[in-house]
Every structure is written in structure tokens, then in C-alpha cells.
Amino acid sequence: EIVLTQSPGTLSLSPGERATLSCRASQSVGNNYLAWYQQKPAQAPRLLIYGASSRATGIPDRFSGSGSGTDFTLTISRLEPEDSAVYSCQQYGSSPVLTFGGGTKVEIK
Amino acid sequence: QLQLQESGPGLEKPSETLSLTCIVSGGSISSNSYYWGWIRQPPGKGLEWIGSIYYSGSIYYNPSLKSRVTISVDTSKNQFSLNLNSVTAADTAVYYCARETKYCSGGNCYLSWFDPWGQGTLVTVSS
């Protein structure tokens, strides 16, 4: 099973700043099959990124994904107040066994 | 617009069987482009994939839950279901259903990302 470790646990930044979230895999994620989700309190997760770097429909271009192998990054280029949420990564490179990371909480000051 | 809605009891007793149904509206569960998945999230913790099913009946389970989980599909009702037996307090979680893209590449097809998700339903295991 591929274990995904996300860091930092919490990120506290001001509006307009850049957020960089890390997702590290215990072994290489095949074909860079990695997705990112945003989850606001009391809401279901929302897909942001799939295939490590492809934005889902309707996702603003301030969200971008990058990385390969075992190291992946979600970048929010200019934080807005509504970006306050927990962000989780998920790998599907070892399909049919899927795993999620533990999440990074982004707080907007 | 596709919508998913989980339904089922919010409280289960230890050792009993948790049963949830996901009703799909705005699209057909018999699409050959998607799997249908269950994911859970214990309070204050991360997401855990439970399993996924294709309309024709192909099923994939999380190895850590496989011995206790059954997922089934009812195409006539456009819904799919989750049964988790011998529950304990550790199974207390928000349970989500979601559509999962059937991603094919190089002649092989894979489980992949989840989009959209149902709103989730909290199931508490307590006597």
C-alpha cells in the first residue's frame, strides 16, 4: 500500500500570499496518478487536480499541481479568504488500491 | 447535473451491520465511463477509501476492510449500497459515496479520482 504523507499539518497565511502544500509517497506513484481535493468544514471534498497537474472543471487557475514519482505539490498562487480549507491528496497509481493523505489545513489570517 | 445522496441509519450498535445506500440522480449508474465508490472519514481524521464498484458488478475493496465489506449495485434503481459488518467504535465516521472516473490508458483501465461526492452521512457506532 502506498502511504501518502502531507506537510505541513497546518499552514497559516495572509490573503494574496502563495501556499505550497506537499504530498510525499512511500513509493513511486505510477504514471503520476495523483489527485488533490479541497474540503471545507461540514462539506464533502471537491476535486481540484487529477493526473498530478490537470485542473478539474471550474477550478480557478490560481490552483496548480506539480510533481512526479514520490513528491507532489499543490500550489495556491494568490490566497483568497474562501481558500480556507483542508486539502488532501489521493493516489490511484496503485489501482485498484487507492489511498489518501492525512490532509493539510490552510488557514487564512 | 449528477447528484449523489447517501441514506441509512445514523446509529449502529457494536457488532451489528452498517448498511448505507447511495442514490444517483441526474445520470445513469450504468455508464461505461465510471465506477462508483465509498469513502469514509472518522471525526477529525483523513479520508479512507472503502471500495468501488462498476455497474456490471466488478468490485474492488480496500484490503484492510475487505473481510467485512460488501458493495453492491442495483441498476434498476440507479443506486449502489455498502454493508460493513461487525462494526466497532472505530467505524464511526462520515460515509461518502462518489462517482469515480474509469481511467483507461494503454489498453488498461483503472480506478481513479472521485468527482462529484455526496454530502456524506455520519454513522455513529455506540451501544
Short mmCIF file of C-alpha atoms in Angstrom, two decimals:
data_model
loop_
_atom_site.label_atom_id
_atom_site.label_comp_id
_atom_site.label_asym_id
_atom_site.label_seq_id
_atom_site.Cartn_x
_atom_site.Cartn_y
_atom_site.Cartn_z
CA GLU A 1 0.00 0.00 0.00
CA ILE A 2 1.30 3.45 -0.89
CA VAL A 3 1.29 5.73 2.16
CA LEU A 4 0.87 9.44 1.46
CA THR A 5 2.31 11.92 3.96
CA GLN A 6 1.20 15.52 3.72
CA SER A 7 3.01 18.52 5.13
CA PRO A 8 2.77 20.85 6.84
CA GLY A 9 -0.12 19.87 9.05
CA THR A 10 -1.35 23.46 9.16
CA LEU A 11 -0.44 26.47 7.05
CA SER A 12 -1.40 29.96 8.20
CA LEU A 13 -1.04 32.67 5.56
CA SER A 14 -2.48 36.04 4.59
CA PRO A 15 -4.68 36.80 1.58
CA GLY A 16 -2.63 37.25 -1.57
CA GLU A 17 0.20 35.05 -0.33
CA ARG A 18 1.33 31.85 -2.00
CA ALA A 19 0.61 28.48 -0.40
CA THR A 20 2.74 25.43 -1.10
CA LEU A 21 1.43 22.07 0.10
CA SER A 22 3.42 18.85 -0.06
CA CYS A 23 2.31 15.25 -0.59
CA ARG A 24 5.05 12.64 -0.32
CA ALA A 25 4.50 8.99 -1.25
CA SER A 26 6.17 5.98 0.38
CA GLN A 27 6.92 4.63 -3.10
CA SER A 28 6.69 5.99 -6.61
CA VAL A 29 3.15 6.77 -7.76
CA GLY A 30 2.66 5.04 -11.09
CA ASN A 31 2.11 7.37 -14.04
CA ASN A 32 1.89 10.28 -11.55
CA TYR A 33 -1.68 9.30 -10.89
CA LEU A 34 -2.34 11.74 -8.06
CA ALA A 35 -5.36 13.91 -7.25
CA TRP A 36 -5.94 16.81 -4.87
CA TYR A 37 -9.17 17.71 -3.06
CA GLN A 38 -10.40 20.72 -1.12
CA GLN A 39 -12.70 20.17 1.86
CA LYS A 40 -14.39 22.99 3.74
CA PRO A 41 -15.97 22.44 7.17
CA ALA A 42 -19.08 20.26 7.10
CA GLN A 43 -18.75 19.82 3.33
CA ALA A 44 -17.79 16.95 1.07
CA PRO A 45 -14.40 17.04 -0.65
CA ARG A 46 -14.20 18.78 -4.02
CA LEU A 47 -11.85 17.62 -6.75
CA LEU A 48 -9.22 20.22 -7.63
CA ILE A 49 -6.48 18.40 -9.55
CA TYR A 50 -6.10 14.98 -11.20
CA GLY A 51 -3.18 13.42 -13.01
CA ALA A 52 -0.89 15.46 -10.75
CA SER A 53 -1.35 18.67 -12.75
CA SER A 54 -4.70 18.76 -14.59
CA ARG A 55 -7.26 21.12 -13.12
CA ALA A 56 -10.79 19.83 -12.72
CA THR A 57 -13.67 21.63 -14.39
CA GLY A 58 -14.40 25.03 -12.87
CA ILE A 59 -11.29 25.20 -10.70
CA PRO A 60 -9.62 28.64 -10.72
CA ASP A 61 -6.17 28.82 -12.29
CA ARG A 62 -4.65 30.00 -9.02
CA PHE A 63 -4.67 26.30 -8.08
CA SER A 64 -1.92 24.27 -9.69
CA GLY A 65 -0.42 20.84 -9.17
CA SER A 66 3.05 19.57 -9.93
CA GLY A 67 5.47 16.79 -9.14
CA SER A 68 6.29 13.24 -10.06
CA GLY A 69 7.47 9.97 -8.58
CA THR A 70 7.19 10.34 -4.81
CA ASP A 71 6.97 14.13 -4.41
CA PHE A 72 3.94 16.18 -5.36
CA THR A 73 2.93 19.78 -4.68
CA LEU A 74 -0.30 21.75 -4.68
CA THR A 75 0.26 25.47 -5.08
CA ILE A 76 -2.31 28.19 -4.46
CA SER A 77 -0.73 31.21 -6.10
CA ARG A 78 -2.74 34.03 -4.50
CA LEU A 79 -4.72 33.03 -1.47
CA GLU A 80 -8.27 34.24 -1.11
CA PRO A 81 -10.36 34.05 2.07
CA GLU A 82 -12.54 31.28 0.58
CA ASP A 83 -9.47 29.05 0.18
CA SER A 84 -9.54 28.29 3.90
CA ALA A 85 -9.99 24.52 3.94
CA VAL A 86 -8.32 21.14 4.37
CA TYR A 87 -6.51 19.88 1.27
CA SER A 88 -5.98 16.15 0.74
CA CYS A 89 -4.06 14.18 -1.85
CA GLN A 90 -5.07 10.77 -3.22
CA GLN A 91 -3.08 8.33 -5.32
CA TYR A 92 -4.55 5.96 -7.87
CA GLY A 93 -1.29 4.78 -9.36
CA SER A 94 -1.56 1.53 -7.47
CA SER A 95 -5.12 0.99 -8.66
CA PRO A 96 -7.14 -0.94 -7.60
CA VAL A 97 -5.83 0.04 -4.17
CA LEU A 98 -6.42 3.72 -3.51
CA THR A 99 -5.03 5.77 -0.63
CA PHE A 100 -5.41 9.31 0.70
CA GLY A 101 -3.04 11.55 2.60
CA GLY A 102 -3.90 12.89 6.03
CA GLY A 103 -4.57 16.43 4.84
CA THR A 104 -3.12 19.93 5.25
CA LYS A 105 -5.24 22.64 6.84
CA VAL A 106 -4.88 26.07 5.27
CA GLU A 107 -5.87 28.98 7.47
CA ILE A 108 -6.26 32.50 6.14
CA LYS A 109 -5.14 35.17 8.61
CA GLN B 1 -26.06 17.68 -13.13
CA LEU B 2 -25.15 14.46 -11.40
CA GLN B 3 -26.02 14.23 -7.71
CA LEU B 4 -25.40 11.52 -5.15
CA GLN B 5 -27.25 11.12 -1.87
CA GLU B 6 -26.34 8.74 0.93
CA SER B 7 -29.08 7.27 3.09
CA GLY B 8 -29.16 4.94 6.06
CA PRO B 9 -29.26 4.78 9.85
CA GLY B 10 -27.13 7.25 11.74
CA LEU B 11 -26.59 4.95 14.71
CA GLU B 12 -25.44 1.35 14.83
CA LYS B 13 -24.69 -0.90 17.77
CA PRO B 14 -21.31 -2.63 18.08
CA SER B 15 -21.09 -5.98 16.29
CA GLU B 16 -24.00 -5.14 14.01
CA THR B 17 -24.00 -4.42 10.28
CA LEU B 18 -23.83 -0.90 8.90
CA SER B 19 -25.92 -0.52 5.74
CA LEU B 20 -25.95 2.54 3.50
CA THR B 21 -27.37 3.29 0.07
CA CYS B 22 -26.26 5.90 -2.43
CA ILE B 23 -28.96 7.14 -4.78
CA VAL B 24 -27.65 8.56 -8.04
CA SER B 25 -29.70 11.19 -9.88
CA GLY B 26 -29.07 13.26 -12.99
CA GLY B 27 -27.15 10.47 -14.68
CA SER B 28 -27.06 6.72 -15.21
CA ILE B 29 -25.18 4.39 -12.91
CA SER B 30 -24.86 2.10 -15.94
CA SER B 31 -22.45 4.42 -17.71
CA ASN B 32 -19.39 2.61 -19.02
CA SER B 33 -17.22 5.60 -18.09
CA TYR B 34 -17.45 5.44 -14.33
CA TYR B 35 -17.03 3.37 -11.23
CA TRP B 36 -18.92 4.22 -8.03
CA GLY B 37 -17.11 4.44 -4.73
CA TRP B 38 -17.48 4.61 -0.98
CA ILE B 39 -15.10 6.66 1.17
CA ARG B 40 -15.24 7.38 4.88
CA GLN B 41 -13.77 9.97 7.24
CA PRO B 42 -13.59 9.43 11.01
CA PRO B 43 -14.19 12.61 13.02
CA GLY B 44 -11.14 14.87 12.79
CA LYS B 45 -9.21 12.42 10.63
CA GLY B 46 -8.33 11.84 7.00
CA LEU B 47 -10.21 10.13 4.21
CA GLU B 48 -10.19 6.35 3.76
CA TRP B 49 -11.24 4.55 0.57
CA ILE B 50 -13.60 1.65 1.31
CA GLY B 51 -14.27 0.21 -2.13
CA SER B 52 -15.56 0.76 -5.65
CA ILE B 53 -17.98 -0.98 -7.98
CA TYR B 54 -18.69 -0.97 -11.71
CA TYR B 55 -22.28 -1.25 -12.96
CA SER B 56 -21.58 -4.70 -14.37
CA GLY B 57 -20.54 -5.90 -10.93
CA SER B 58 -16.73 -5.67 -10.86
CA ILE B 59 -15.82 -4.75 -7.29
CA TYR B 60 -12.63 -3.59 -5.61
CA TYR B 61 -12.16 -3.35 -1.85
CA ASN B 62 -9.65 -1.76 0.47
CA PRO B 63 -7.60 -4.76 1.66
CA SER B 64 -7.81 -3.53 5.25
CA LEU B 65 -11.63 -3.73 5.20
CA LYS B 66 -12.19 -6.48 2.67
CA SER B 67 -13.17 -9.15 5.17
CA ARG B 68 -16.08 -7.03 6.47
CA VAL B 69 -17.28 -5.11 3.43
CA THR B 70 -19.81 -5.84 0.71
CA ILE B 71 -20.66 -3.35 -2.03
CA SER B 72 -23.47 -3.99 -4.48
CA VAL B 73 -25.21 -2.17 -7.30
CA ASP B 74 -28.86 -2.01 -8.37
CA THR B 75 -29.01 -0.60 -11.86
CA SER B 76 -32.84 -0.72 -11.93
CA LYS B 77 -32.94 1.74 -9.02
CA ASN B 78 -29.83 3.68 -10.09
CA GLN B 79 -28.22 3.14 -6.72
CA PHE B 80 -25.41 1.27 -5.03
CA SER B 81 -25.01 0.09 -1.48
CA LEU B 82 -22.49 -0.55 1.27
CA ASN B 83 -22.63 -3.17 4.02
CA LEU B 84 -19.98 -3.22 6.74
CA ASN B 85 -20.37 -5.97 9.30
CA SER B 86 -19.09 -6.46 12.84
CA VAL B 87 -18.79 -2.72 13.38
CA THR B 88 -16.94 -1.18 16.32
CA ALA B 89 -16.48 2.37 17.55
CA ALA B 90 -13.56 2.66 15.14
CA ASP B 91 -16.07 2.54 12.28
CA THR B 92 -17.71 5.78 13.45
CA ALA B 93 -17.26 8.17 10.53
CA VAL B 94 -18.87 10.30 7.88
CA TYR B 95 -19.52 7.97 4.95
CA TYR B 96 -19.42 9.42 1.45
CA CYS B 97 -20.38 7.97 -1.90
CA ALA B 98 -18.84 9.36 -5.05
CA ARG B 99 -18.52 8.85 -8.78
CA GLU B 100 -15.12 7.64 -9.89
CA THR B 101 -13.80 8.12 -13.39
CA LYS B 102 -12.85 4.91 -15.19
CA TYR B 103 -9.47 5.97 -16.49
CA CYS B 104 -8.15 3.92 -19.41
CA SER B 105 -4.66 4.12 -20.81
CA GLY B 106 -2.61 1.74 -22.91
CA GLY B 107 -5.37 -0.82 -23.02
CA ASN B 108 -5.77 -0.95 -19.25
CA CYS B 109 -8.47 0.71 -17.15
CA TYR B 110 -8.01 1.98 -13.62
CA LEU B 111 -9.87 3.29 -10.64
CA SER B 112 -9.03 6.96 -10.33
CA TRP B 113 -10.31 10.20 -8.88
CA PHE B 114 -13.64 10.93 -7.20
CA ASP B 115 -15.96 13.61 -8.56
CA PRO B 116 -18.61 14.52 -7.55
CA TRP B 117 -19.25 13.41 -3.99
CA GLY B 118 -22.42 13.02 -2.00
CA GLN B 119 -22.91 15.27 1.01
CA GLY B 120 -21.95 12.46 3.39
CA THR B 121 -23.77 10.83 6.27
CA LEU B 122 -22.49 10.43 9.83
CA VAL B 123 -22.72 6.93 11.22
CA THR B 124 -22.03 6.53 14.91
CA VAL B 125 -21.31 3.11 16.39
CA SER B 126 -22.35 3.05 20.02
CA SER B 127 -24.33 0.90 22.40
#
